[in-house]
Amino acid sequence: MEPGAVDLTELIRPLAGADWWIVEGSGDVPSFKVTDGPGGARGEEFAGGPPSVCFPCGAALGATWDVDLVARVGASLAEETRAKGAHMLLAPTVNLQRSPLGGRHFECLAEDPVLSALLAAAYVRGLQSGGVSACVKHLVANDIEHDRFEISSDVDERTYREVSLLPFEHALRGAGAWAAMSAYNRLRGTHCSENAPLFAVLRDEWAWDGVVVSDWFGTRSTVPAAVAGLDVEMPGPPSHFGAGLVAAIEAGDVPMEEIVAKRDRLRRLTARTGADRTPPAPDGAGGSDDAVAVA
């Protein structure tokens, strides 16, 4: 496929959000909607929207050591997500509680990588059993809030593999999560949203076929991010995967094959979630009796 033979603006439309929650489709890639987690399906409103069930935070789930219960939480969250007219829940958070100073560690499951890995896999399986995509976050070694956009996690290889990556490996490779979210921080000096060695672990070593979404405003470049393997810039309108990406494709800096691969992954995601049959819908009320009982 040659750049001049297609409308590039239309071709790349699904590679960035249209707004905070919606990714617009084009051609054979339909639109889909995401909603925030992991303690519930928030919906589009930051306050005052239709009600949702509030589930125990990740640290509380981790304290149960109960994979079956966490899987039930995931299944209930799928129902809650559907009530919001969404196809993807931005959850679970599987970073490790490395320090008591980590400001978002209440979202994480545990300080132990094995416990986190087992519970993360259960959460993903439960959620996706309801046809809702998990978006496992924040990839990777994102365990401190100080200087959160620039700090570099310079972990040695053994720590990287056996500690930082282990929960992600169980969630993505083991449980087959359909999406993951790149983190704000740098990994060994390179931002996670444009970290080619990180994405190579996922796609080459683990043979993972899911979609990588940036954390909100976490895309830091056009060409490095696109070539490394980031699929979707969020939120929209895009800062990097819009006109700048079109120009990069036309200049030959981003191969057309990479754009086609991104669209293929998005098409697979939307088929798995049923977005090709059920378009995004306005927020509805959650709170089924089953979800309340599980929470």
PDB file of C-alpha atoms in Angstrom:
ATOM      1  CA  MET A   1       0.000   0.000   0.000  1.00  0.00           C
ATOM      2  CA  GLU A   2       1.535   3.281  -1.136  1.00  0.00           C
ATOM      3  CA  PRO A   3       0.924   6.527   0.849  1.00  0.00           C
ATOM      4  CA  GLY A   4      -0.312   8.388  -2.220  1.00  0.00           C
ATOM      5  CA  ALA A   5      -2.943   5.755  -2.980  1.00  0.00           C
ATOM      6  CA  VAL A   6      -4.993   6.260   0.191  1.00  0.00           C
ATOM      7  CA  ASP A   7      -6.405   9.076   2.315  1.00  0.00           C
ATOM      8  CA  LEU A   8      -3.857   9.034   5.118  1.00  0.00           C
ATOM      9  CA  THR A   9      -5.930  11.223   7.422  1.00  0.00           C
ATOM     10  CA  GLU A  10      -8.732   8.686   7.229  1.00  0.00           C
ATOM     11  CA  LEU A  11      -6.357   5.744   7.505  1.00  0.00           C
ATOM     12  CA  ILE A  12      -4.829   6.922  10.787  1.00  0.00           C
ATOM     13  CA  ARG A  13      -8.074   8.143  12.355  1.00  0.00           C
ATOM     14  CA  PRO A  14      -8.381   5.121  14.717  1.00  0.00           C
ATOM     15  CA  LEU A  15      -4.808   5.622  15.946  1.00  0.00           C
ATOM     16  CA  ALA A  16      -5.831   8.461  18.273  1.00  0.00           C
ATOM     17  CA  GLY A  17      -8.812   9.394  20.383  1.00  0.00           C
ATOM     18  CA  ALA A  18     -11.438  11.752  19.052  1.00  0.00           C
ATOM     19  CA  ASP A  19     -12.002  13.001  22.596  1.00  0.00           C
ATOM     20  CA  TRP A  20     -11.391  11.800  26.128  1.00  0.00           C
ATOM     21  CA  TRP A  21     -13.131   8.429  25.751  1.00  0.00           C
ATOM     22  CA  ILE A  22     -14.025   7.714  22.104  1.00  0.00           C
ATOM     23  CA  VAL A  23     -11.790   6.374  19.347  1.00  0.00           C
ATOM     24  CA  GLU A  24     -13.387   7.048  15.969  1.00  0.00           C
ATOM     25  CA  GLY A  25     -13.377   4.309  13.385  1.00  0.00           C
ATOM     26  CA  SER A  26     -12.546   4.352   9.710  1.00  0.00           C
ATOM     27  CA  GLY A  27     -13.085   1.751   7.045  1.00  0.00           C
ATOM     28  CA  ASP A  28     -12.968  -1.731   8.555  1.00  0.00           C
ATOM     29  CA  VAL A  29     -11.999  -0.462  12.035  1.00  0.00           C
ATOM     30  CA  PRO A  30     -15.155   0.558  13.948  1.00  0.00           C
ATOM     31  CA  SER A  31     -15.389   3.163  16.698  1.00  0.00           C
ATOM     32  CA  PHE A  32     -15.025   2.076  20.286  1.00  0.00           C
ATOM     33  CA  LYS A  33     -15.342   3.628  23.733  1.00  0.00           C
ATOM     34  CA  VAL A  34     -13.192   3.278  26.834  1.00  0.00           C
ATOM     35  CA  THR A  35     -13.992   4.059  30.445  1.00  0.00           C
ATOM     36  CA  ASP A  36     -11.800   4.492  33.477  1.00  0.00           C
ATOM     37  CA  GLY A  37     -11.146   1.929  36.195  1.00  0.00           C
ATOM     38  CA  PRO A  38     -10.002  -0.006  38.127  1.00  0.00           C
ATOM     39  CA  GLY A  39     -12.320   0.578  41.117  1.00  0.00           C
ATOM     40  CA  GLY A  40     -15.420   0.709  38.953  1.00  0.00           C
ATOM     41  CA  ALA A  41     -16.592   1.812  35.515  1.00  0.00           C
ATOM     42  CA  ARG A  42     -16.639   5.588  35.850  1.00  0.00           C
ATOM     43  CA  GLY A  43     -18.237   6.598  32.571  1.00  0.00           C
ATOM     44  CA  GLU A  44     -17.766   9.869  30.717  1.00  0.00           C
ATOM     45  CA  GLU A  45     -18.497  12.276  33.563  1.00  0.00           C
ATOM     46  CA  PHE A  46     -15.904  13.121  36.185  1.00  0.00           C
ATOM     47  CA  ALA A  47     -18.705  13.938  38.643  1.00  0.00           C
ATOM     48  CA  GLY A  48     -22.463  13.798  38.654  1.00  0.00           C
ATOM     49  CA  GLY A  49     -22.998  11.160  35.975  1.00  0.00           C
ATOM     50  CA  PRO A  50     -25.132   8.011  36.156  1.00  0.00           C
ATOM     51  CA  PRO A  51     -24.214   5.879  39.182  1.00  0.00           C
ATOM     52  CA  SER A  52     -21.653   3.098  39.151  1.00  0.00           C
ATOM     53  CA  VAL A  53     -20.766   0.411  41.652  1.00  0.00           C
ATOM     54  CA  CYS A  54     -17.608   1.193  43.635  1.00  0.00           C
ATOM     55  CA  PHE A  55     -15.535  -1.957  44.091  1.00  0.00           C
ATOM     56  CA  PRO A  56     -12.765  -2.402  46.670  1.00  0.00           C
ATOM     57  CA  CYS A  57      -9.473  -0.875  45.566  1.00  0.00           C
ATOM     58  CA  GLY A  58      -6.663  -3.003  44.208  1.00  0.00           C
ATOM     59  CA  ALA A  59      -4.813  -3.192  47.521  1.00  0.00           C
ATOM     60  CA  ALA A  60      -7.961  -4.533  49.208  1.00  0.00           C
ATOM     61  CA  LEU A  61      -8.433  -7.122  46.463  1.00  0.00           C
ATOM     62  CA  GLY A  62      -4.814  -8.148  46.862  1.00  0.00           C
ATOM     63  CA  ALA A  63      -5.298  -8.631  50.587  1.00  0.00           C
ATOM     64  CA  THR A  64      -7.913 -11.323  49.903  1.00  0.00           C
ATOM     65  CA  TRP A  65      -5.427 -13.625  48.121  1.00  0.00           C
ATOM     66  CA  ASP A  66      -8.564 -14.952  46.399  1.00  0.00           C
ATOM     67  CA  VAL A  67      -8.195 -15.435  42.644  1.00  0.00           C
ATOM     68  CA  ASP A  68     -11.766 -16.682  42.263  1.00  0.00           C
ATOM     69  CA  LEU A  69     -13.188 -13.604  43.968  1.00  0.00           C
ATOM     70  CA  VAL A  70     -11.045 -11.291  41.846  1.00  0.00           C
ATOM     71  CA  ALA A  71     -12.273 -13.072  38.716  1.00  0.00           C
ATOM     72  CA  ARG A  72     -15.856 -12.450  39.873  1.00  0.00           C
ATOM     73  CA  VAL A  73     -15.010  -8.780  40.368  1.00  0.00           C
ATOM     74  CA  GLY A  74     -13.710  -8.697  36.801  1.00  0.00           C
ATOM     75  CA  ALA A  75     -16.885 -10.280  35.459  1.00  0.00           C
ATOM     76  CA  SER A  76     -19.036  -7.792  37.373  1.00  0.00           C
ATOM     77  CA  LEU A  77     -16.943  -4.922  36.041  1.00  0.00           C
ATOM     78  CA  ALA A  78     -17.632  -6.132  32.510  1.00  0.00           C
ATOM     79  CA  GLU A  79     -21.339  -5.688  33.182  1.00  0.00           C
ATOM     80  CA  GLU A  80     -20.719  -2.234  34.654  1.00  0.00           C
ATOM     81  CA  THR A  81     -18.588  -1.231  31.663  1.00  0.00           C
ATOM     82  CA  ARG A  82     -21.286  -2.287  29.228  1.00  0.00           C
ATOM     83  CA  ALA A  83     -23.764  -0.163  31.162  1.00  0.00           C
ATOM     84  CA  LYS A  84     -21.550   2.814  30.282  1.00  0.00           C
ATOM     85  CA  GLY A  85     -21.763   1.989  26.585  1.00  0.00           C
ATOM     86  CA  ALA A  86     -18.041   1.169  26.572  1.00  0.00           C
ATOM     87  CA  HIS A  87     -15.914  -1.647  25.185  1.00  0.00           C
ATOM     88  CA  MET A  88     -12.737  -1.286  27.256  1.00  0.00           C
ATOM     89  CA  LEU A  89     -12.075  -0.761  30.961  1.00  0.00           C
ATOM     90  CA  LEU A  90      -8.799   0.975  31.767  1.00  0.00           C
ATOM     91  CA  ALA A  91      -7.775  -1.662  34.289  1.00  0.00           C
ATOM     92  CA  PRO A  92      -6.285  -3.511  36.086  1.00  0.00           C
ATOM     93  CA  THR A  93      -3.366  -1.601  37.591  1.00  0.00           C
ATOM     94  CA  VAL A  94      -0.648  -4.202  38.096  1.00  0.00           C
ATOM     95  CA  ASN A  95       2.366  -2.109  39.070  1.00  0.00           C
ATOM     96  CA  LEU A  96       3.995  -3.078  42.336  1.00  0.00           C
ATOM     97  CA  GLN A  97       3.635  -1.348  45.690  1.00  0.00           C
ATOM     98  CA  ARG A  98       7.361  -0.704  45.847  1.00  0.00           C
ATOM     99  CA  SER A  99       7.304   2.187  48.322  1.00  0.00           C
ATOM    100  CA  PRO A 100       4.761   3.537  50.816  1.00  0.00           C
ATOM    101  CA  LEU A 101       5.338   6.918  49.132  1.00  0.00           C
ATOM    102  CA  GLY A 102       3.791   5.700  45.880  1.00  0.00           C
ATOM    103  CA  GLY A 103       0.718   7.897  45.590  1.00  0.00           C
ATOM    104  CA  ARG A 104      -1.301   5.487  43.455  1.00  0.00           C
ATOM    105  CA  HIS A 105      -0.351   2.246  45.159  1.00  0.00           C
ATOM    106  CA  PHE A 106      -3.879   1.824  46.487  1.00  0.00           C
ATOM    107  CA  GLU A 107      -4.811   0.942  42.880  1.00  0.00           C
ATOM    108  CA  CYS A 108      -2.149  -1.767  42.686  1.00  0.00           C
ATOM    109  CA  LEU A 109      -2.765  -5.317  43.813  1.00  0.00           C
ATOM    110  CA  ALA A 110       0.271  -6.062  45.976  1.00  0.00           C
ATOM    111  CA  GLU A 111       3.956  -5.553  46.647  1.00  0.00           C
ATOM    112  CA  ASP A 112       4.682  -9.148  45.664  1.00  0.00           C
ATOM    113  CA  PRO A 113       5.091  -9.831  41.924  1.00  0.00           C
ATOM    114  CA  VAL A 114       3.762 -13.386  42.042  1.00  0.00           C
ATOM    115  CA  LEU A 115       0.607 -12.478  43.964  1.00  0.00           C
ATOM    116  CA  SER A 116       0.099  -9.496  41.670  1.00  0.00           C
ATOM    117  CA  ALA A 117       0.569 -11.693  38.606  1.00  0.00           C
ATOM    118  CA  LEU A 118      -1.950 -14.325  39.689  1.00  0.00           C
ATOM    119  CA  LEU A 119      -4.592 -11.773  40.659  1.00  0.00           C
ATOM    120  CA  ALA A 120      -4.004  -9.714  37.514  1.00  0.00           C
ATOM    121  CA  ALA A 121      -4.600 -12.756  35.337  1.00  0.00           C
ATOM    122  CA  ALA A 122      -7.805 -13.585  37.230  1.00  0.00           C
ATOM    123  CA  TYR A 123      -9.077 -10.003  36.879  1.00  0.00           C
ATOM    124  CA  VAL A 124      -8.393 -10.032  33.130  1.00  0.00           C
ATOM    125  CA  ARG A 125     -10.050 -13.388  32.560  1.00  0.00           C
ATOM    126  CA  GLY A 126     -13.133 -12.347  34.501  1.00  0.00           C
ATOM    127  CA  LEU A 127     -13.443  -9.015  32.732  1.00  0.00           C
ATOM    128  CA  GLN A 128     -12.919 -10.375  29.241  1.00  0.00           C
ATOM    129  CA  SER A 129     -15.326 -13.258  29.825  1.00  0.00           C
ATOM    130  CA  GLY A 130     -17.971 -10.535  29.557  1.00  0.00           C
ATOM    131  CA  GLY A 131     -16.686  -9.310  26.201  1.00  0.00           C
ATOM    132  CA  VAL A 132     -14.994  -6.206  27.632  1.00  0.00           C
ATOM    133  CA  SER A 133     -11.319  -5.554  26.966  1.00  0.00           C
ATOM    134  CA  ALA A 134      -8.917  -5.176  29.829  1.00  0.00           C
ATOM    135  CA  CYS A 135      -6.279  -2.464  29.411  1.00  0.00           C
ATOM    136  CA  VAL A 136      -3.506  -3.577  31.732  1.00  0.00           C
ATOM    137  CA  LYS A 137      -1.574  -0.637  33.151  1.00  0.00           C
ATOM    138  CA  HIS A 138       0.880   1.025  33.514  1.00  0.00           C
ATOM    139  CA  LEU A 139       3.545  -0.633  31.381  1.00  0.00           C
ATOM    140  CA  VAL A 140       6.093  -0.752  33.042  1.00  0.00           C
ATOM    141  CA  ALA A 141       7.980  -0.067  36.328  1.00  0.00           C
ATOM    142  CA  ASN A 142       5.611   2.825  37.046  1.00  0.00           C
ATOM    143  CA  ASP A 143       5.784   2.861  40.820  1.00  0.00           C
ATOM    144  CA  ILE A 144       6.448   6.439  41.927  1.00  0.00           C
ATOM    145  CA  GLU A 145       4.617   9.717  41.351  1.00  0.00           C
ATOM    146  CA  HIS A 146       7.556  12.107  41.839  1.00  0.00           C
ATOM    147  CA  ASP A 147       8.438  13.694  38.462  1.00  0.00           C
ATOM    148  CA  ARG A 148       6.042  11.168  36.961  1.00  0.00           C
ATOM    149  CA  PHE A 149       6.441  12.260  33.329  1.00  0.00           C
ATOM    150  CA  GLU A 150      10.249  12.235  33.230  1.00  0.00           C
ATOM    151  CA  ILE A 151      11.610   9.905  35.897  1.00  0.00           C
ATOM    152  CA  SER A 152      13.476   6.882  34.563  1.00  0.00           C
ATOM    153  CA  SER A 153      13.138   3.419  36.081  1.00  0.00           C
ATOM    154  CA  ASP A 154      16.641   2.052  35.568  1.00  0.00           C
ATOM    155  CA  VAL A 155      16.105  -1.536  36.634  1.00  0.00           C
ATOM    156  CA  ASP A 156      18.609  -4.319  36.065  1.00  0.00           C
ATOM    157  CA  GLU A 157      17.585  -7.166  33.777  1.00  0.00           C
ATOM    158  CA  ARG A 158      16.731  -9.697  36.475  1.00  0.00           C
ATOM    159  CA  THR A 159      14.556  -7.207  38.385  1.00  0.00           C
ATOM    160  CA  TYR A 160      12.929  -6.162  35.120  1.00  0.00           C
ATOM    161  CA  ARG A 161      11.991  -9.710  34.178  1.00  0.00           C
ATOM    162  CA  GLU A 162      11.222 -11.269  37.557  1.00  0.00           C
ATOM    163  CA  VAL A 163       9.619  -8.290  39.295  1.00  0.00           C
ATOM    164  CA  SER A 164       8.454  -5.408  37.094  1.00  0.00           C
ATOM    165  CA  LEU A 165       7.304  -7.384  34.057  1.00  0.00           C
ATOM    166  CA  LEU A 166       5.970 -10.499  35.776  1.00  0.00           C
ATOM    167  CA  PRO A 167       2.396  -9.260  36.453  1.00  0.00           C
ATOM    168  CA  PHE A 168       2.186  -7.969  32.874  1.00  0.00           C
ATOM    169  CA  GLU A 169       3.435 -11.271  31.504  1.00  0.00           C
ATOM    170  CA  HIS A 170       0.724 -13.181  33.353  1.00  0.00           C
ATOM    171  CA  ALA A 171      -1.971 -10.691  32.330  1.00  0.00           C
ATOM    172  CA  LEU A 172      -0.954 -10.335  28.673  1.00  0.00           C
ATOM    173  CA  ARG A 173       0.734 -13.569  27.718  1.00  0.00           C
ATOM    174  CA  GLY A 174      -1.035 -15.800  30.217  1.00  0.00           C
ATOM    175  CA  ALA A 175      -4.569 -14.421  30.451  1.00  0.00           C
ATOM    176  CA  GLY A 176      -4.537 -12.928  26.957  1.00  0.00           C
ATOM    177  CA  ALA A 177      -5.439  -9.328  27.772  1.00  0.00           C
ATOM    178  CA  TRP A 178      -6.598  -7.535  24.646  1.00  0.00           C
ATOM    179  CA  ALA A 179      -4.910  -4.205  25.452  1.00  0.00           C
ATOM    180  CA  ALA A 180      -2.231  -2.589  27.607  1.00  0.00           C
ATOM    181  CA  MET A 181      -1.461   1.001  28.569  1.00  0.00           C
ATOM    182  CA  SER A 182       2.026   2.455  28.313  1.00  0.00           C
ATOM    183  CA  ALA A 183       3.242   4.337  31.376  1.00  0.00           C
ATOM    184  CA  TYR A 184       4.298   7.968  31.770  1.00  0.00           C
ATOM    185  CA  ASN A 185       7.776   7.195  33.035  1.00  0.00           C
ATOM    186  CA  ARG A 186      10.926   6.359  31.157  1.00  0.00           C
ATOM    187  CA  LEU A 187      12.364   2.864  31.176  1.00  0.00           C
ATOM    188  CA  ARG A 188      16.157   2.930  31.053  1.00  0.00           C
ATOM    189  CA  GLY A 189      16.061   6.465  29.721  1.00  0.00           C
ATOM    190  CA  THR A 190      13.384   6.078  27.034  1.00  0.00           C
ATOM    191  CA  HIS A 191       9.726   6.942  27.572  1.00  0.00           C
ATOM    192  CA  CYS A 192       7.595   3.821  27.765  1.00  0.00           C
ATOM    193  CA  SER A 193       5.263   5.068  25.018  1.00  0.00           C
ATOM    194  CA  GLU A 194       8.152   4.960  22.528  1.00  0.00           C
ATOM    195  CA  ASN A 195      10.242   2.165  24.009  1.00  0.00           C
ATOM    196  CA  ALA A 196      10.959  -0.289  21.196  1.00  0.00           C
ATOM    197  CA  PRO A 197      12.760  -2.897  23.365  1.00  0.00           C
ATOM    198  CA  LEU A 198       9.779  -2.953  25.738  1.00  0.00           C
ATOM    199  CA  PHE A 199       7.286  -3.485  22.921  1.00  0.00           C
ATOM    200  CA  ALA A 200       9.553  -6.142  21.409  1.00  0.00           C
ATOM    201  CA  VAL A 201       9.190  -8.198  24.584  1.00  0.00           C
ATOM    202  CA  LEU A 202       5.415  -8.092  24.228  1.00  0.00           C
ATOM    203  CA  ARG A 203       5.144  -8.822  20.529  1.00  0.00           C
ATOM    204  CA  ASP A 204       8.230 -10.835  19.689  1.00  0.00           C
ATOM    205  CA  GLU A 205       8.978 -12.783  22.874  1.00  0.00           C
ATOM    206  CA  TRP A 206       5.432 -13.198  24.166  1.00  0.00           C
ATOM    207  CA  ALA A 207       3.721 -13.310  20.740  1.00  0.00           C
ATOM    208  CA  TRP A 208       1.098 -10.969  22.181  1.00  0.00           C
ATOM    209  CA  ASP A 209      -1.380  -9.639  19.612  1.00  0.00           C
ATOM    210  CA  GLY A 210      -3.094  -6.868  21.587  1.00  0.00           C
ATOM    211  CA  VAL A 211      -3.272  -3.084  21.327  1.00  0.00           C
ATOM    212  CA  VAL A 212      -1.025  -0.644  23.199  1.00  0.00           C
ATOM    213  CA  VAL A 213      -2.767   2.582  24.258  1.00  0.00           C
ATOM    214  CA  SER A 214      -0.884   5.530  25.707  1.00  0.00           C
ATOM    215  CA  ASP A 215      -1.654   6.840  29.157  1.00  0.00           C
ATOM    216  CA  TRP A 216      -3.580  10.089  28.878  1.00  0.00           C
ATOM    217  CA  PHE A 217      -1.226  12.753  27.458  1.00  0.00           C
ATOM    218  CA  GLY A 218       1.578  10.202  27.748  1.00  0.00           C
ATOM    219  CA  THR A 219       2.565  10.139  24.061  1.00  0.00           C
ATOM    220  CA  ARG A 220       5.795  12.096  23.746  1.00  0.00           C
ATOM    221  CA  SER A 221       6.626  11.878  20.039  1.00  0.00           C
ATOM    222  CA  THR A 222       5.335  10.958  16.604  1.00  0.00           C
ATOM    223  CA  VAL A 223       7.953   8.939  14.751  1.00  0.00           C
ATOM    224  CA  PRO A 224       9.657   7.179  17.703  1.00  0.00           C
ATOM    225  CA  ALA A 225       6.296   6.198  19.246  1.00  0.00           C
ATOM    226  CA  ALA A 226       4.769   5.030  15.966  1.00  0.00           C
ATOM    227  CA  VAL A 227       7.804   3.025  14.902  1.00  0.00           C
ATOM    228  CA  ALA A 228       8.310   1.508  18.368  1.00  0.00           C
ATOM    229  CA  GLY A 229       4.791   0.086  18.328  1.00  0.00           C
ATOM    230  CA  LEU A 230       2.392   2.401  20.166  1.00  0.00           C
ATOM    231  CA  ASP A 231      -1.035   1.902  18.582  1.00  0.00           C
ATOM    232  CA  VAL A 232      -3.316   4.604  20.003  1.00  0.00           C
ATOM    233  CA  GLU A 233      -2.602   8.080  21.364  1.00  0.00           C
ATOM    234  CA  MET A 234      -5.049   9.156  24.050  1.00  0.00           C
ATOM    235  CA  PRO A 235      -6.893  11.358  24.574  1.00  0.00           C
ATOM    236  CA  GLY A 236      -7.914  13.279  21.478  1.00  0.00           C
ATOM    237  CA  PRO A 237      -7.722  15.379  19.508  1.00  0.00           C
ATOM    238  CA  PRO A 238      -4.214  14.049  18.877  1.00  0.00           C
ATOM    239  CA  SER A 239      -1.000  15.960  19.406  1.00  0.00           C
ATOM    240  CA  HIS A 240       1.266  13.382  17.738  1.00  0.00           C
ATOM    241  CA  PHE A 241      -0.823  10.809  15.847  1.00  0.00           C
ATOM    242  CA  GLY A 242      -2.665  13.359  13.693  1.00  0.00           C
ATOM    243  CA  ALA A 243      -1.237  15.683  11.054  1.00  0.00           C
ATOM    244  CA  GLY A 244       2.290  14.976  12.257  1.00  0.00           C
ATOM    245  CA  LEU A 245       1.838  11.264  11.632  1.00  0.00           C
ATOM    246  CA  VAL A 246       0.480  11.912   8.138  1.00  0.00           C
ATOM    247  CA  ALA A 247       3.575  13.990   7.383  1.00  0.00           C
ATOM    248  CA  ALA A 248       5.853  11.285   8.794  1.00  0.00           C
ATOM    249  CA  ILE A 249       4.241   8.630   6.596  1.00  0.00           C
ATOM    250  CA  GLU A 250       4.543  10.830   3.522  1.00  0.00           C
ATOM    251  CA  ALA A 251       8.206  11.471   4.324  1.00  0.00           C
ATOM    252  CA  GLY A 252       8.874   7.751   4.701  1.00  0.00           C
ATOM    253  CA  ASP A 253       9.789   8.077   8.373  1.00  0.00           C
ATOM    254  CA  VAL A 254       6.950   5.764   9.442  1.00  0.00           C
ATOM    255  CA  PRO A 255       6.509   2.733   7.161  1.00  0.00           C
ATOM    256  CA  MET A 256       3.037   2.085   5.813  1.00  0.00           C
ATOM    257  CA  GLU A 257       3.425  -1.508   7.012  1.00  0.00           C
ATOM    258  CA  GLU A 258       3.481  -0.224  10.592  1.00  0.00           C
ATOM    259  CA  ILE A 259       0.203   1.648  10.087  1.00  0.00           C
ATOM    260  CA  VAL A 260      -1.399  -1.437   8.557  1.00  0.00           C
ATOM    261  CA  ALA A 261      -0.222  -3.535  11.521  1.00  0.00           C
ATOM    262  CA  LYS A 262      -1.743  -1.053  13.970  1.00  0.00           C
ATOM    263  CA  ARG A 263      -5.059  -1.143  12.131  1.00  0.00           C
ATOM    264  CA  ASP A 264      -4.962  -4.944  12.117  1.00  0.00           C
ATOM    265  CA  ARG A 265      -4.527  -4.985  15.888  1.00  0.00           C
ATOM    266  CA  LEU A 266      -7.370  -2.497  16.332  1.00  0.00           C
ATOM    267  CA  ARG A 267      -9.640  -4.492  14.063  1.00  0.00           C
ATOM    268  CA  ARG A 268      -8.923  -7.596  16.146  1.00  0.00           C
ATOM    269  CA  LEU A 269      -9.672  -5.683  19.359  1.00  0.00           C
ATOM    270  CA  THR A 270     -12.985  -4.323  18.108  1.00  0.00           C
ATOM    271  CA  ALA A 271     -14.061  -7.755  16.894  1.00  0.00           C
ATOM    272  CA  ARG A 272     -13.275  -9.264  20.289  1.00  0.00           C
ATOM    273  CA  THR A 273     -15.295  -6.623  22.135  1.00  0.00           C
ATOM    274  CA  GLY A 274     -18.200  -6.563  19.695  1.00  0.00           C
ATOM    275  CA  ALA A 275     -17.622  -2.931  18.751  1.00  0.00           C
ATOM    276  CA  ASP A 276     -18.227  -3.975  15.152  1.00  0.00           C
ATOM    277  CA  ARG A 277     -21.790  -4.867  16.185  1.00  0.00           C
ATOM    278  CA  THR A 278     -22.489  -2.513  19.102  1.00  0.00           C
ATOM    279  CA  PRO A 279     -21.284   1.083  18.678  1.00  0.00           C
ATOM    280  CA  PRO A 280     -20.379   3.365  21.592  1.00  0.00           C
ATOM    281  CA  ALA A 281     -23.393   4.532  23.585  1.00  0.00           C
ATOM    282  CA  PRO A 282     -24.057   7.237  26.192  1.00  0.00           C
ATOM    283  CA  ASP A 283     -23.485   6.430  29.844  1.00  0.00           C
ATOM    284  CA  GLY A 284     -26.138   4.381  31.545  1.00  0.00           C
ATOM    285  CA  ALA A 285     -26.551   3.483  35.194  1.00  0.00           C
ATOM    286  CA  GLY A 286     -24.648   0.569  36.653  1.00  0.00           C
ATOM    287  CA  GLY A 287     -25.545  -1.121  39.879  1.00  0.00           C
ATOM    288  CA  SER A 288     -27.063  -4.502  39.111  1.00  0.00           C
ATOM    289  CA  ASP A 289     -27.885  -6.666  42.106  1.00  0.00           C
ATOM    290  CA  ASP A 290     -25.101  -9.083  41.135  1.00  0.00           C
ATOM    291  CA  ALA A 291     -22.475  -6.336  40.920  1.00  0.00           C
ATOM    292  CA  VAL A 292     -23.508  -4.878  44.258  1.00  0.00           C
ATOM    293  CA  ALA A 293     -23.362  -8.315  45.868  1.00  0.00           C
ATOM    294  CA  VAL A 294     -19.846  -8.974  44.556  1.00  0.00           C
ATOM    295  CA  ALA A 295     -18.600  -5.539  45.632  1.00  0.00           C
TER     296      ALA A 295
END
